[in-house]
Coordinates of C-alpha atoms and ligand atoms in Angstrom, one line a residue:
M698 CA -12.3 20.5 12.5
A699 CA -9.7 19.7 9.9
E700 CA -7.1 17.1 10.5
C701 CA -3.5 16.6 9.3
R702 CA -3.6 14.7 6.0
V703 CA -1.3 12.0 7.3
Q704 CA -3.2 8.7 7.9
G705 CA -3.9 8.3 11.7
C706 CA -2.8 11.8 12.7
T707 CA -5.4 13.8 14.5
N708 CA -3.3 17.0 14.9
T709 CA -4.7 20.2 13.6
P710 CA -3.0 21.1 10.4
T711 CA -0.9 24.3 10.7
D712 CA 1.4 24.0 7.6
V713 CA 1.3 23.2 3.9
F714 CA 3.4 20.5 2.4
V715 CA 4.1 21.4 -1.3
V716 CA 5.1 18.8 -3.8
E717 CA 6.4 21.0 -6.6
D718 CA 6.9 18.3 -9.2
L719 CA 3.3 17.0 -8.9
K720 CA 1.8 20.5 -8.1
F721 CA 0.2 19.0 -4.9
E722 CA -0.4 20.8 -1.7
Y723 CA -1.4 19.1 1.6
L724 CA -2.4 20.6 4.9
V725 CA -0.3 18.9 7.5
C726 CA 0.7 19.4 11.2
A727 CA 4.1 20.8 12.1
F728 CA 5.4 17.3 13.1
H729 CA 4.6 15.8 9.7
L730 CA 5.8 18.8 7.8
Q731 CA 9.2 18.3 9.3
A732 CA 9.2 14.5 8.7
L733 CA 8.1 15.0 5.1
G734 CA 10.6 17.8 4.6
E735 CA 13.4 15.5 5.9
G736 CA 12.5 13.0 3.1
E737 CA 10.5 10.4 5.1
P738 CA 8.9 8.1 2.5
W739 CA 5.2 8.8 1.9
E740 CA 2.4 7.7 -0.6
E741 CA -1.0 8.8 -1.5
A742 CA -3.6 6.8 -3.5
T743 CA -4.1 8.4 -6.9
D744 CA -7.6 7.1 -7.4
G745 CA -9.1 9.9 -5.3
R746 CA -10.6 7.6 -2.7
S747 CA -8.0 7.8 0.1
G748 CA -7.2 11.5 0.5
K749 CA -4.8 10.5 3.2
I750 CA -1.0 10.5 3.0
L751 CA 0.4 7.1 4.1
M752 CA 3.7 7.0 6.0
G753 CA 5.7 4.4 8.0
D754 CA 4.0 1.1 8.4
D755 CA 0.9 2.4 6.7
I756 CA 2.8 2.2 3.4
A757 CA 2.1 -1.2 1.8
P758 CA 5.1 -3.5 2.0
D759 CA 6.9 -4.7 -1.2
F760 CA 6.1 -8.0 -2.9
I761 CA 9.2 -10.3 -2.5
D762 CA 8.1 -13.7 -3.8
G763 CA 5.1 -15.8 -4.5
S764 CA 4.2 -19.4 -4.8
W765 CA 1.2 -21.7 -4.8
R766 CA 0.3 -25.1 -3.5
T767 CA -2.6 -27.5 -3.9
V768 CA -4.1 -28.6 -0.6
V769 CA -6.7 -31.2 0.3
G770 CA -8.9 -31.3 3.3
S771 CA -12.4 -31.1 4.6
S772 CA -13.2 -28.5 1.9
G773 CA -11.9 -30.8 -0.8
Q774 CA -9.1 -29.8 -3.1
R775 CA -8.1 -26.1 -3.1
H776 CA -5.2 -23.9 -4.3
T777 CA -3.5 -21.6 -1.9
L778 CA -1.4 -18.6 -2.8
H779 CA 1.6 -17.7 -0.6
L780 CA 2.9 -14.1 -1.0
K781 CA 6.1 -13.0 0.8
V782 CA 6.2 -9.4 1.6
G783 CA 8.8 -7.1 3.2
R784 CA 10.7 -3.9 3.0
D785 CA 14.0 -3.0 1.4
G786 CA 14.3 -6.6 0.2
V787 CA 13.9 -8.1 3.6
E788 CA 11.0 -10.5 4.1
D789 CA 8.9 -9.7 7.1
G790 CA 5.6 -11.5 6.5
E791 CA 3.7 -14.0 4.4
I792 CA 0.1 -13.7 3.2
T793 CA -1.6 -17.0 2.5
F794 CA -5.1 -17.4 1.1
A795 CA -7.1 -19.9 -1.0
V796 CA -8.3 -19.0 -4.5
S797 CA -10.7 -20.7 -6.8
P798 CA -9.7 -21.1 -10.4
E799 CA -12.2 -18.3 -11.2
Q800 CA -10.7 -16.0 -8.6
A801 CA -7.2 -16.8 -10.0
G802 CA -8.5 -15.5 -13.3
Q803 CA -9.7 -12.3 -11.8
L804 CA -6.3 -11.9 -10.0
A805 CA -4.5 -12.5 -13.3
K806 CA -6.5 -9.7 -15.0
V807 CA -5.7 -7.3 -12.2
L808 CA -2.0 -8.2 -12.4
Q809 CA -2.0 -7.9 -16.2
Q810 CA -3.3 -4.3 -15.9
I811 CA -0.3 -3.5 -13.7
A812 CA 2.1 -5.4 -16.1
G813 CA 0.6 -3.3 -18.9
E814 CA 1.8 -0.1 -17.2
G815 CA 5.4 -1.5 -17.0
Ligands
LIG2236 ZN1 0.2 15.1 11.3

């Protein structure tokens, strides 16, 4: 049985949401057709893997600020990245993780690809 294209919604699709500019059509339930029609923010991955429309908290938050620190401990010396994220310019969380110099290089390559699109 088909499901509404919105992530996490198990309703049976009864309507078609048409994005004229992009020539996309999505099968959605009546509830989400109304929400989309009223201009609720939405996103869909363009790499073809997702196939689901993201809405509400499923939409990735925005990057607000980033910093890094050098820490020492039982694992020796490491570098930690601290990324502040939020919505509408308001910070509502911080993601912290350790990266090796090699991983930082991988990350830099990924970010350079995005920068190249700018
Ligand atoms: Zn739905």
